[in-house]
PDB file of C-alpha atoms in Angstrom:
ATOM      1  CA  MET Q 282      -3.014  75.151 -92.445  1.00 47.00           C
ATOM      2  CA  SER Q 283      -0.568  72.342 -91.610  1.00 45.00           C
ATOM      3  CA  LEU Q 284       0.897  69.755 -93.846  1.00 46.00           C
ATOM      4  CA  ALA Q 285       2.251  66.497 -92.495  1.00 47.00           C
ATOM      5  CA  PHE Q 286       4.687  64.257 -94.348  1.00 45.00           C
ATOM      6  CA  PRO Q 287       6.160  60.902 -93.405  1.00 46.00           C
ATOM      7  CA  GLY Q 288       9.239  61.375 -91.265  1.00 47.00           C
ATOM      8  CA  SER Q 289       8.370  64.975 -90.346  1.00 46.00           C
ATOM      9  CA  ARG Q 290       7.466  65.924 -86.766  1.00 46.00           C
ATOM     10  CA  SER Q 291       6.782  69.543 -87.227  1.00 46.00           C
ATOM     11  CA  THR Q 292       3.182  70.633 -86.763  1.00 45.00           C
ATOM     12  CA  SER Q 293       3.888  74.301 -87.098  1.00 45.00           C
ATOM     13  CA  PRO Q 294       2.112  76.218 -89.868  1.00 45.00           C
ATOM     14  CA  ARG Q 295       5.522  77.157 -91.165  1.00 47.00           C
ATOM     15  CA  MET Q 296       7.730  74.308 -92.232  1.00 46.00           C
ATOM     16  CA  SER Q 297      11.464  74.217 -91.623  1.00 46.00           C
ATOM     17  CA  ARG Q 298      13.900  75.105 -94.312  1.00 49.00           C
ATOM     18  CA  ALA Q 299      15.695  71.792 -93.802  1.00 47.00           C
ATOM     19  CA  PRO Q 300      14.481  69.075 -96.072  1.00 48.00           C
ATOM     20  CA  ALA Q 301      12.762  66.072 -94.574  1.00 46.00           C
ATOM     21  CA  MET Q 302      15.098  63.108 -94.038  1.00 47.00           C
ATOM     22  CA  THR Q 303      14.652  59.456 -94.746  1.00 45.00           C
ATOM     23  CA  SER Q 304      14.027  57.083 -91.842  1.00 45.00           C
ATOM     24  CA  CYS Q 305      17.363  55.404 -92.160  1.00 48.00           C
ATOM     25  CA  GLY Q 306      19.041  58.123 -90.089  1.00 46.00           C
ATOM     26  CA  SER Q 307      22.233  57.686 -92.022  1.00 46.00           C
ATOM     27  CA  SER Q 308      24.334  60.317 -93.658  1.00 46.00           C
ATOM     28  CA  CYS Q 309      22.507  59.730 -97.033  1.00 47.00           C
ATOM     29  CA  ARG Q 310      20.186  62.584 -96.604  1.00 50.00           C
ATOM     30  CA  ARG Q 311      17.794  63.027 -99.491  1.00 50.00           C
ATOM     31  CA  PRO Q 312      14.600  65.055 -99.758  1.00 49.00           C
ATOM     32  CA  ILE Q 313      11.487  62.920 -99.821  1.00 45.00           C
ATOM     33  CA  SER Q 314      10.152  65.096-102.629  1.00 46.00           C
ATOM     34  CA  GLU Q 315      12.288  67.434-104.573  1.00 48.00           C
ATOM     35  CA  GLY Q 316       9.270  68.738-106.490  1.00 46.00           C
ATOM     36  CA  LEU Q 317       7.213  69.672-103.436  1.00 46.00           C
ATOM     37  CA  ARG Q 318       8.963  72.338-101.373  1.00 50.00           C
ATOM     38  CA  LEU Q 319       7.082  75.133 -99.625  1.00 50.00           C
ATOM     39  CA  ARG Q 320       8.668  78.377 -98.592  1.00 51.00           C
ATOM     40  CA  PRO Q 321       7.464  81.033 -96.202  1.00 51.00           C
ATOM     41  CA  SER Q 322       5.424  83.797 -97.777  1.00 50.00           C
ATOM     42  CA  GLY Q 323       7.576  86.625 -98.954  1.00 50.00           C
ATOM     43  CA  HIS Q 324      10.656  84.470 -99.366  1.00 51.00           C
ATOM     44  CA  PRO Q 325      12.645  85.565-102.478  1.00 50.00           C
ATOM     45  CA  SER Q 326      13.004  82.058-103.816  1.00 52.00           C
ATOM     46  CA  SER Q 327       9.306  81.480-103.321  1.00 54.00           C
ATOM     47  CA  ILE Q 328       8.330  84.609-105.267  1.00 56.00           C
ATOM     48  CA  ALA Q 329      10.751  83.708-108.098  1.00 56.00           C
ATOM     49  CA  GLY Q 330       9.377  80.198-108.186  1.00 56.00           C
ATOM     50  CA  ILE Q 331       5.810  81.468-108.473  1.00 56.00           C
ATOM     51  CA  ARG Q 332       6.877  83.748-111.314  1.00 62.00           C
ATOM     52  CA  GLU Q 333       8.654  80.955-113.101  1.00 59.00           C
ATOM     53  CA  HIS Q 334       5.681  78.699-112.570  1.00 56.00           C
ATOM     54  CA  GLU Q 335       3.216  81.275-113.927  1.00 59.00           C
ATOM     55  CA  ALA Q 336       5.416  81.971-116.963  1.00 56.00           C
ATOM     56  CA  ALA Q 337       5.752  78.272-117.666  1.00 54.00           C
ATOM     57  CA  ARG Q 338       2.000  77.754-117.308  1.00 56.00           C
ATOM     58  CA  ARG Q 339       1.254  80.695-119.536  1.00 54.00           C
ATOM     59  CA  PHE Q 340       3.413  79.440-122.363  1.00 49.00           C
ATOM     60  CA  SER Q 341       2.781  75.824-121.801  1.00 50.00           C
ATOM     61  CA  PRO Q 342       2.129  73.833-125.070  1.00 48.00           C
ATOM     62  CA  SER Q 343      -0.888  72.332-123.399  1.00 46.00           C
ATOM     63  CA  ARG Q 344      -2.731  75.688-123.430  1.00 46.00           C
ATOM     64  CA  SER Q 345      -5.112  76.345-126.304  1.00 45.00           C
ATOM     65  CA  THR Q 346      -3.634  79.797-126.970  1.00 44.00           C
ATOM     66  CA  MET Q 347      -0.177  78.418-127.768  1.00 46.00           C
ATOM     67  CA  ARG Q 348       0.533  77.498-131.390  1.00 47.00           C
ATOM     68  CA  PRO Q 349       2.899  74.564-131.973  1.00 48.00           C
ATOM     69  CA  ALA Q 350       6.197  75.416-133.638  1.00 46.00           C
ATOM     70  CA  GLY Q 351       5.040  73.531-136.711  1.00 47.00           C
ATOM     71  CA  ASN Q 352       2.098  75.941-137.306  1.00 50.00           C
ATOM     72  CA  VAL Q 353       4.213  79.049-137.784  1.00 47.00           C
ATOM     73  CA  ALA Q 354       4.040  78.691-141.535  1.00 47.00           C
ATOM     74  CA  SER Q 355       0.304  78.097-141.504  1.00 50.00           C
ATOM     75  CA  GLY Q 356      -0.176  81.220-139.373  1.00 53.00           C
ATOM     76  CA  ALA Q 357       1.727  83.289-141.948  1.00 52.00           C
ATOM     77  CA  ALA Q 358      -0.332  81.686-144.673  1.00 50.00           C
ATOM     78  CA  TRP Q 359      -3.547  82.594-142.879  1.00 48.00           C
ATOM     79  CA  ARG Q 360      -2.434  86.223-142.631  1.00 52.00           C
ATOM     80  CA  ASN Q 361      -1.796  86.175-146.345  1.00 51.00           C
ATOM     81  CA  TRP Q 362      -5.244  84.733-147.073  1.00 49.00           C
ATOM     82  CA  ARG Q 363      -6.877  87.492-145.042  1.00 51.00           C
ATOM     83  CA  ARG Q 364      -5.377  89.928-147.568  1.00 53.00           C
ATOM     84  CA  VAL Q 365      -6.147  87.814-150.683  1.00 49.00           C
ATOM     85  CA  VAL Q 366      -9.830  87.009-149.913  1.00 49.00           C
ATOM     86  CA  PRO Q 367     -11.131  90.644-150.071  1.00 51.00           C
ATOM     87  CA  ILE Q 368      -9.209  91.287-153.267  1.00 53.00           C
ATOM     88  CA  ALA Q 369     -10.636  88.105-154.875  1.00 49.00           C
ATOM     89  CA  ALA Q 370     -14.122  89.028-153.767  1.00 49.00           C
ATOM     90  CA  LEU Q 371     -13.786  92.447-155.323  1.00 47.00           C
ATOM     91  CA  ALA Q 372     -12.522  90.971-158.579  1.00 45.00           C
ATOM     92  CA  LEU Q 373     -15.492  88.548-158.747  1.00 45.00           C
ATOM     93  CA  LEU Q 374     -17.880  91.460-158.059  1.00 43.00           C
ATOM     94  CA  LEU Q 375     -16.394  93.537-160.880  1.00 42.00           C
ATOM     95  CA  GLY Q 376     -16.537  90.550-163.203  1.00 42.00           C
ATOM     96  CA  ALA Q 377     -20.174  89.946-162.389  1.00 41.00           C
ATOM     97  CA  CYS Q 378     -20.934  93.603-163.125  1.00 42.00           C
ATOM     98  CA  GLY Q 379     -19.475  93.152-166.619  1.00 41.00           C
ATOM     99  CA  THR Q 380     -21.474  90.038-167.581  1.00 43.00           C
ATOM    100  CA  ARG Q 381     -24.892  91.582-167.663  1.00 47.00           C
ATOM    101  CA  GLN Q 382     -26.177  95.069-167.137  1.00 47.00           C
ATOM    102  CA  PRO Q 383     -28.797  95.293-164.405  1.00 48.00           C
ATOM    103  CA  ALA Q 384     -32.272  96.141-165.518  1.00 48.00           C
ATOM    104  CA  GLY Q 385     -32.585  99.189-163.295  1.00 52.00           C
ATOM    105  CA  PRO Q 386     -35.701 101.334-163.331  1.00 53.00           C
ATOM    106  CA  PRO Q 387     -37.961 100.582-166.311  1.00 56.00           C
ATOM    107  CA  VAL Q 388     -37.665 103.051-169.137  1.00 64.00           C
ATOM    108  CA  ALA Q 389     -40.666 104.775-170.688  1.00 60.00           C
ATOM    109  CA  GLY Q 390     -42.535 102.275-172.849  1.00 86.00           C
ATOM    110  CA  ASP Q 391     -40.834  99.205-171.324  1.00 94.00           C
ATOM    111  CA  PRO Q 392     -42.440  98.532-167.939  1.00 96.00           C
ATOM    112  CA  LEU Q 393     -41.761  94.782-168.379  1.00 96.00           C
ATOM    113  CA  GLU Q 394     -38.051  95.185-168.871  1.00 97.00           C
ATOM    114  CA  SER Q 395     -36.984  92.628-166.228  1.00 96.00           C
ATOM    115  CA  PHE Q 396     -39.240  89.995-167.761  1.00 98.00           C
ATOM    116  CA  ASN Q 397     -38.284  90.979-171.325  1.00 98.00           C
ATOM    117  CA  ARG Q 398     -34.592  90.569-170.460  1.00 98.00           C
ATOM    118  CA  ASP Q 399     -35.255  87.012-169.217  1.00 98.00           C
ATOM    119  CA  VAL Q 400     -37.121  86.243-172.469  1.00 98.00           C
ATOM    120  CA  LEU Q 401     -34.188  87.628-174.504  1.00 98.00           C
ATOM    121  CA  ASP Q 402     -31.785  85.371-172.573  1.00 98.00           C
ATOM    122  CA  PHE Q 403     -34.042  82.411-173.417  1.00 98.00           C
ATOM    123  CA  ASN Q 404     -34.262  83.437-177.068  1.00 98.00           C
ATOM    124  CA  MET Q 405     -30.468  83.713-177.390  1.00 98.00           C
ATOM    125  CA  ALA Q 406     -30.006  80.364-175.743  1.00 98.00           C
ATOM    126  CA  VAL Q 407     -32.371  78.779-178.266  1.00 98.00           C
ATOM    127  CA  ASP Q 408     -30.704  80.734-181.064  1.00 98.00           C
ATOM    128  CA  ASP Q 409     -27.214  79.527-180.060  1.00 97.00           C
ATOM    129  CA  ALA Q 410     -28.381  75.897-179.716  1.00 98.00           C
ATOM    130  CA  ALA Q 411     -30.629  75.555-182.814  1.00 98.00           C
ATOM    131  CA  ILE Q 412     -31.684  78.556-184.909  1.00 98.00           C
ATOM    132  CA  ARG Q 413     -28.336  80.080-185.710  1.00 98.00           C
ATOM    133  CA  PRO Q 414     -26.709  76.691-186.578  1.00 98.00           C
ATOM    134  CA  VAL Q 415     -29.639  75.863-188.874  1.00 98.00           C
ATOM    135  CA  ALA Q 416     -29.382  79.290-190.505  1.00 98.00           C
ATOM    136  CA  MET Q 417     -25.656  78.762-191.067  1.00 98.00           C
ATOM    137  CA  GLY Q 418     -26.347  75.371-192.582  1.00 98.00           C
ATOM    138  CA  TYR Q 419     -29.016  76.897-194.823  1.00 98.00           C
ATOM    139  CA  ARG Q 420     -26.518  79.474-196.022  1.00 98.00           C
ATOM    140  CA  LYS Q 421     -23.875  76.785-196.665  1.00 98.00           C
ATOM    141  CA  VAL Q 422     -26.220  74.408-198.518  1.00 98.00           C
ATOM    142  CA  VAL Q 423     -28.397  76.823-200.466  1.00 97.00           C
ATOM    143  CA  PRO Q 424     -26.475  79.240-202.755  1.00 97.00           C
ATOM    144  CA  ALA Q 425     -27.259  82.983-202.707  1.00 97.00           C
ATOM    145  CA  ALA Q 426     -29.295  82.763-205.919  1.00 96.00           C
ATOM    146  CA  GLY Q 427     -31.434  80.024-204.488  1.00 97.00           C
ATOM    147  CA  ARG Q 428     -31.946  82.026-201.257  1.00 97.00           C
ATOM    148  CA  ARG Q 429     -33.151  85.002-203.308  1.00 97.00           C
ATOM    149  CA  ARG Q 430     -35.675  82.812-205.080  1.00 97.00           C
ATOM    150  CA  VAL Q 431     -36.962  81.556-201.684  1.00 97.00           C
ATOM    151  CA  ARG Q 432     -37.281  85.085-200.348  1.00 97.00           C
ATOM    152  CA  ALA Q 433     -39.141  86.257-203.512  1.00 97.00           C
ATOM    153  CA  PHE Q 434     -41.565  83.293-203.247  1.00 97.00           C
ATOM    154  CA  LEU Q 435     -42.333  83.989-199.549  1.00 96.00           C
ATOM    155  CA  ASP Q 436     -42.766  87.728-200.219  1.00 96.00           C
ATOM    156  CA  ASN Q 437     -45.262  87.009-202.994  1.00 97.00           C
ATOM    157  CA  LEU Q 438     -47.422  84.989-200.564  1.00 96.00           C
ATOM    158  CA  ASP Q 439     -47.575  88.091-198.307  1.00 96.00           C
ATOM    159  CA  GLU Q 440     -48.955  90.384-201.062  1.00 97.00           C
ATOM    160  CA  PRO Q 441     -52.678  89.532-200.267  1.00 96.00           C
ATOM    161  CA  ARG Q 442     -52.152  90.491-196.606  1.00 96.00           C
ATOM    162  CA  ILE Q 443     -50.494  93.767-197.610  1.00 96.00           C
ATOM    163  CA  PHE Q 444     -53.321  94.521-200.052  1.00 96.00           C
ATOM    164  CA  ALA Q 445     -55.949  93.972-197.345  1.00 96.00           C
ATOM    165  CA  ASN Q 446     -54.170  96.289-194.920  1.00 96.00           C
ATOM    166  CA  GLN Q 447     -53.719  98.962-197.544  1.00 96.00           C
ATOM    167  CA  LEU Q 448     -57.485  98.975-198.079  1.00 96.00           C
ATOM    168  CA  LEU Q 449     -58.060  99.313-194.333  1.00 96.00           C
ATOM    169  CA  GLN Q 450     -55.584 102.226-194.272  1.00 95.00           C
ATOM    170  CA  PHE Q 451     -57.373 103.929-197.167  1.00 95.00           C
ATOM    171  CA  ARG Q 452     -54.387 103.718-199.504  1.00 95.00           C
ATOM    172  CA  PRO Q 453     -55.999 102.834-202.851  1.00 95.00           C
ATOM    173  CA  LEU Q 454     -53.017 103.628-205.102  1.00 94.00           C
ATOM    174  CA  ASP Q 455     -50.666 101.426-203.097  1.00 94.00           C
ATOM    175  CA  ALA Q 456     -53.304  98.722-203.022  1.00 96.00           C
ATOM    176  CA  GLY Q 457     -53.569  98.878-206.818  1.00 96.00           C
ATOM    177  CA  GLU Q 458     -49.793  98.399-207.180  1.00 96.00           C
ATOM    178  CA  THR Q 459     -49.851  95.485-204.763  1.00 96.00           C
ATOM    179  CA  VAL Q 460     -52.548  93.739-206.842  1.00 97.00           C
ATOM    180  CA  LEU Q 461     -50.478  94.195-210.039  1.00 97.00           C
ATOM    181  CA  ARG Q 462     -47.381  92.914-208.291  1.00 97.00           C
ATOM    182  CA  PHE Q 463     -49.122  89.796-207.172  1.00 97.00           C
ATOM    183  CA  VAL Q 464     -50.628  89.080-210.575  1.00 97.00           C
ATOM    184  CA  PHE Q 465     -47.382  89.592-212.524  1.00 98.00           C
ATOM    185  CA  ASN Q 466     -45.098  87.788-210.127  1.00 98.00           C
ATOM    186  CA  SER Q 467     -47.494  84.837-209.671  1.00 97.00           C
ATOM    187  CA  THR Q 468     -47.755  84.302-213.438  1.00 97.00           C
ATOM    188  CA  ILE Q 469     -44.766  85.690-215.344  1.00 97.00           C
ATOM    189  CA  GLY Q 470     -42.567  85.433-212.293  1.00 96.00           C
ATOM    190  CA  LEU Q 471     -43.321  81.702-211.855  1.00 96.00           C
ATOM    191  CA  VAL Q 472     -45.437  81.787-208.637  1.00 94.00           C
ATOM    192  CA  GLY Q 473     -43.252  84.540-207.239  1.00 95.00           C
ATOM    193  CA  LEU Q 474     -39.800  83.047-207.702  1.00 96.00           C
ATOM    194  CA  TYR Q 475     -38.849  86.116-209.663  1.00 96.00           C
ATOM    195  CA  ASP Q 476     -39.810  89.712-208.891  1.00 96.00           C
ATOM    196  CA  VAL Q 477     -40.572  90.844-212.403  1.00 96.00           C
ATOM    197  CA  ALA Q 478     -42.907  93.515-211.102  1.00 96.00           C
ATOM    198  CA  GLY Q 479     -40.101  95.114-209.199  1.00 94.00           C
ATOM    199  CA  GLU Q 480     -38.014  95.295-212.377  1.00 94.00           C
ATOM    200  CA  TRP Q 481     -40.947  97.039-214.063  1.00 95.00           C
ATOM    201  CA  GLY Q 482     -41.027  99.755-211.392  1.00 94.00           C
ATOM    202  CA  LEU Q 483     -43.746  98.362-209.129  1.00 94.00           C
ATOM    203  CA  SER Q 484     -42.135  98.547-205.698  1.00 92.00           C
ATOM    204  CA  ARG Q 485     -43.069  96.297-202.907  1.00 92.00           C
ATOM    205  CA  HIS Q 486     -44.953  98.003-200.021  1.00 92.00           C
ATOM    206  CA  ARG Q 487     -45.466  97.129-196.427  1.00 88.00           C
ATOM    207  CA  GLY Q 488     -48.779  96.618-194.797  1.00 92.00           C
ATOM    208  CA  ASP Q 489     -49.607  94.797-191.561  1.00 95.00           C
ATOM    209  CA  LEU Q 490     -52.368  95.041-189.087  1.00 96.00           C
ATOM    210  CA  GLY Q 491     -50.120  96.697-186.509  1.00 96.00           C
ATOM    211  CA  GLN Q 492     -49.502  99.470-188.990  1.00 96.00           C
ATOM    212  CA  THR Q 493     -53.181  99.665-189.676  1.00 96.00           C
ATOM    213  CA  PHE Q 494     -53.966 100.031-185.944  1.00 97.00           C
ATOM    214  CA  HIS Q 495     -51.336 102.822-185.821  1.00 96.00           C
ATOM    215  CA  GLU Q 496     -53.190 104.605-188.647  1.00 95.00           C
ATOM    216  CA  TRP Q 497     -56.373 104.305-186.650  1.00 97.00           C
ATOM    217  CA  GLY Q 498     -54.762 105.961-183.667  1.00 96.00           C
ATOM    218  CA  VAL Q 499     -53.945 102.938-181.500  1.00 96.00           C
ATOM    219  CA  GLY Q 500     -50.932 103.450-179.306  1.00 95.00           C
ATOM    220  CA  ASP Q 501     -47.861 101.227-179.179  1.00 95.00           C
ATOM    221  CA  GLY Q 502     -48.478  99.739-175.791  1.00 96.00           C
ATOM    222  CA  PRO Q 503     -45.633  98.304-173.751  1.00 97.00           C
ATOM    223  CA  TYR Q 504     -42.516  96.934-175.471  1.00 98.00           C
ATOM    224  CA  LEU Q 505     -42.467  93.165-175.555  1.00 98.00           C
ATOM    225  CA  MET Q 506     -39.776  90.572-176.159  1.00 98.00           C
ATOM    226  CA  LEU Q 507     -41.683  87.586-177.530  1.00 98.00           C
ATOM    227  CA  PRO Q 508     -40.353  84.094-177.178  1.00 97.00           C
ATOM    228  CA  ILE Q 509     -38.674  82.972-180.421  1.00 95.00           C
ATOM    229  CA  LEU Q 510     -40.332  85.839-182.387  1.00 95.00           C
ATOM    230  CA  GLY Q 511     -38.245  88.640-180.943  1.00 96.00           C
ATOM    231  CA  PRO Q 512     -39.010  92.344-180.388  1.00 97.00           C
ATOM    232  CA  SER Q 513     -42.541  93.670-180.642  1.00 97.00           C
ATOM    233  CA  ASN Q 514     -45.123  95.671-178.652  1.00 97.00           C
ATOM    234  CA  ALA Q 515     -48.658  95.030-177.521  1.00 97.00           C
ATOM    235  CA  ARG Q 516     -50.287  96.628-180.564  1.00 98.00           C
ATOM    236  CA  ASP Q 517     -48.092  94.825-183.063  1.00 97.00           C
ATOM    237  CA  LEU Q 518     -48.606  91.532-181.227  1.00 97.00           C
ATOM    238  CA  VAL Q 519     -52.394  91.749-181.661  1.00 97.00           C
ATOM    239  CA  GLY Q 520     -51.823  92.820-185.248  1.00 97.00           C
ATOM    240  CA  TRP Q 521     -49.533  89.807-185.875  1.00 96.00           C
ATOM    241  CA  ILE Q 522     -52.246  87.454-184.671  1.00 96.00           C
ATOM    242  CA  GLY Q 523     -54.859  89.253-186.761  1.00 96.00           C
ATOM    243  CA  ASP Q 524     -52.723  89.104-189.905  1.00 96.00           C
ATOM    244  CA  GLY Q 525     -52.814  85.346-189.732  1.00 92.00           C
ATOM    245  CA  PHE Q 526     -56.558  85.442-190.268  1.00 92.00           C
ATOM    246  CA  LEU Q 527     -56.506  88.392-192.672  1.00 92.00           C
ATOM    247  CA  ASN Q 528     -54.276  86.754-195.287  1.00 92.00           C
ATOM    248  CA  PRO Q 529     -56.446  84.638-197.634  1.00 92.00           C
ATOM    249  CA  VAL Q 530     -53.448  82.482-198.543  1.00 91.00           C
ATOM    250  CA  ASN Q 531     -53.659  81.010-195.064  1.00 91.00           C
ATOM    251  CA  TRP Q 532     -57.273  80.010-195.702  1.00 92.00           C
ATOM    252  CA  LEU Q 533     -56.264  77.983-198.773  1.00 91.00           C
ATOM    253  CA  LEU Q 534     -53.177  76.271-197.451  1.00 90.00           C
ATOM    254  CA  PRO Q 535     -53.395  73.408-194.991  1.00 93.00           C
ATOM    255  CA  ILE Q 536     -52.067  74.007-191.462  1.00 92.00           C
ATOM    256  CA  GLU Q 537     -48.908  71.939-192.145  1.00 94.00           C
ATOM    257  CA  ALA Q 538     -48.041  74.080-195.159  1.00 94.00           C
ATOM    258  CA  THR Q 539     -48.624  77.283-193.183  1.00 92.00           C
ATOM    259  CA  LEU Q 540     -46.311  76.100-190.420  1.00 93.00           C
ATOM    260  CA  ALA Q 541     -43.663  74.988-192.921  1.00 95.00           C
ATOM    261  CA  ARG Q 542     -43.902  78.367-194.638  1.00 95.00           C
ATOM    262  CA  GLY Q 543     -43.457  80.217-191.310  1.00 94.00           C
ATOM    263  CA  THR Q 544     -40.434  78.013-190.387  1.00 96.00           C
ATOM    264  CA  VAL Q 545     -38.683  78.616-193.717  1.00 97.00           C
ATOM    265  CA  ASP Q 546     -39.392  82.299-193.510  1.00 97.00           C
ATOM    266  CA  GLY Q 547     -37.879  82.467-190.032  1.00 96.00           C
ATOM    267  CA  ILE Q 548     -34.735  80.551-191.071  1.00 97.00           C
ATOM    268  CA  ASP Q 549     -34.302  82.792-194.161  1.00 98.00           C
ATOM    269  CA  VAL Q 550     -34.666  85.969-192.103  1.00 96.00           C
ATOM    270  CA  ARG Q 551     -32.214  84.679-189.511  1.00 97.00           C
ATOM    271  CA  GLU Q 552     -29.727  83.901-192.314  1.00 97.00           C
ATOM    272  CA  GLN Q 553     -29.948  87.477-193.503  1.00 96.00           C
ATOM    273  CA  ASN Q 554     -29.109  88.758-190.083  1.00 96.00           C
ATOM    274  CA  ILE Q 555     -26.280  86.480-188.963  1.00 97.00           C
ATOM    275  CA  GLU Q 556     -23.594  89.118-189.112  1.00 96.00           C
ATOM    276  CA  GLY Q 557     -25.791  91.997-188.109  1.00 95.00           C
ATOM    277  CA  LEU Q 558     -27.125  90.322-185.009  1.00 96.00           C
ATOM    278  CA  ASP Q 559     -23.716  89.028-184.052  1.00 96.00           C
ATOM    279  CA  ASP Q 560     -22.215  92.523-184.308  1.00 96.00           C
ATOM    280  CA  LEU Q 561     -25.033  93.957-182.267  1.00 95.00           C
ATOM    281  CA  ARG Q 562     -24.855  91.293-179.655  1.00 96.00           C
ATOM    282  CA  TYR Q 563     -21.124  91.259-179.046  1.00 96.00           C
ATOM    283  CA  GLY Q 564     -20.435  94.922-179.799  1.00 95.00           C
ATOM    284  CA  SER Q 565     -22.933  96.365-177.343  1.00 93.00           C
ATOM    285  CA  LEU Q 566     -22.388  97.046-173.634  1.00 94.00           C
ATOM    286  CA  ASP Q 567     -26.100  96.325-173.126  1.00 96.00           C
ATOM    287  CA  PHE Q 568     -27.381  94.090-175.925  1.00 97.00           C
ATOM    288  CA  TYR Q 569     -30.980  94.282-174.739  1.00 98.00           C
ATOM    289  CA  ALA Q 570     -31.126  98.089-174.686  1.00 97.00           C
ATOM    290  CA  ARG Q 571     -29.357  98.330-178.070  1.00 96.00           C
ATOM    291  CA  LEU Q 572     -31.708  95.777-179.691  1.00 97.00           C
ATOM    292  CA  ARG Q 573     -34.739  97.572-178.335  1.00 97.00           C
ATOM    293  CA  SER Q 574     -33.448 100.892-179.773  1.00 96.00           C
ATOM    294  CA  VAL Q 575     -32.633  99.439-183.231  1.00 95.00           C
ATOM    295  CA  TRP Q 576     -36.046  97.755-183.456  1.00 96.00           C
ATOM    296  CA  GLN Q 577     -37.886 100.910-182.358  1.00 95.00           C
ATOM    297  CA  GLN Q 578     -36.036 103.052-184.893  1.00 94.00           C
ATOM    298  CA  ARG Q 579     -36.907 100.695-187.687  1.00 93.00           C
ATOM    299  CA  ARG Q 580     -40.521 100.437-186.697  1.00 94.00           C
ATOM    300  CA  ASP Q 581     -40.810 104.185-186.443  1.00 93.00           C
ATOM    301  CA  ALA Q 582     -39.477 104.450-189.954  1.00 92.00           C
ATOM    302  CA  GLU Q 583     -42.020 101.919-191.180  1.00 90.00           C
ATOM    303  CA  LEU Q 584     -44.862 103.830-189.523  1.00 91.00           C
ATOM    304  CA  GLY Q 585     -43.676 107.166-191.048  1.00 84.00           C
ATOM    305  CA  ARG Q 586     -42.783 108.754-187.705  1.00 62.00           C
ATOM    306  CA  GLY Q 587     -39.454 110.137-188.881  1.00 44.00           C
ATOM    307  CA  GLY Q 588     -37.214 107.503-187.414  1.00 41.00           C
ATOM    308  CA  SER Q 589     -34.183 106.460-189.445  1.00 41.00           C
ATOM    309  CA  SER Q 590     -33.809 102.824-190.368  1.00 44.00           C
ATOM    310  CA  PRO Q 591     -30.389 101.498-189.331  1.00 47.00           C
ATOM    311  CA  GLU Q 592     -28.266 100.489-192.336  1.00 43.00           C
ATOM    312  CA  GLY Q 593     -27.383  96.855-192.756  1.00 43.00           C
ATOM    313  CA  PHE Q 594     -29.468  95.535-189.957  1.00 45.00           C
ATOM    314  CA  ASP Q 595     -32.893  93.983-190.169  1.00 54.00           C
ATOM    315  CA  VAL Q 596     -34.835  92.813-187.142  1.00 52.00           C
ATOM    316  CA  LEU Q 597     -37.041  89.973-188.295  1.00 46.00           C
ATOM    317  CA  GLU Q 598     -38.069  91.892-191.431  1.00 49.00           C
ATOM    318  CA  ASP Q 599     -37.220  91.965-195.097  1.00 41.00           C
ATOM    319  CA  PRO Q 600     -35.111  95.092-195.766  1.00 36.00           C
ATOM    320  CA  GLY Q 601     -36.189  95.324-199.392  1.00 38.00           C
ATOM    321  CA  ALA Q 602     -39.725  96.521-198.844  1.00 50.00           C
ATOM    322  CA  THR Q 603     -40.870 100.120-198.664  1.00 51.00           C
ATOM    323  CA  PRO Q 604     -43.422 101.437-196.218  1.00 50.00           C
TER     324      PRO Q 604
END
């Protein structure tokens, strides 16, 4: 290869060491191009120049691998973030584990646990937004003596239903006491506002269609968390629907009065359980599992299966009644 430059007459592949001169021929000898100077291969200065050129090109600011001096701090910050991000992710994971217990494999008797947990979340959202505030207002407005009169009146309206179930369960003595209670409280007790029969030794009994089905040998069925109504099971749900038709009081009252009665009953029961439900909810690692256990224990005690009824806590039931 030959390179020709203005003012140079050499056509040899190797160029002279002397720099090319200007055409003036005077003593002012200057290289035409100081930046373009070729050396023979193997020349020491040529090798050093190549190395310098490669080093300059490698660390040139124009290359994408070179970080500007101003980004040194950002590089250190990035290295710190690489350490912080995994720690933050682990903290979020541990926090998520503490907010709600996973459903896991369904326990015996609760094959719908995942669905039931969702219903419980819905129930507690409604409770926080409406039911609990109304129950708190009911407690604040109505004194304790007035609330006792309301509960006695509502209990008296349930006596015909209890009587019917006692007959279906072949419990004639209990049925006789229930009749006397209803008569005395409806008359002397001013339509049930006062439990005079209880003061005379006639205790209030329980009796619902779910209990009757149990006496007939019907199994519990799967555990259910009902919207608004709370814990139950398949057998008791059918019994609850049947009790609505079995109670003759519901035949006599208009539908509006029946709905109003059910609403007041629910508010009164919620007022009785404000502290108990709060303690259970915020004092349990798994509120759902604990509520299920408490309800099942109480229901077992009502059905005479040897379960102990938890003290001071009533899941949607009046604690004053006996099985």
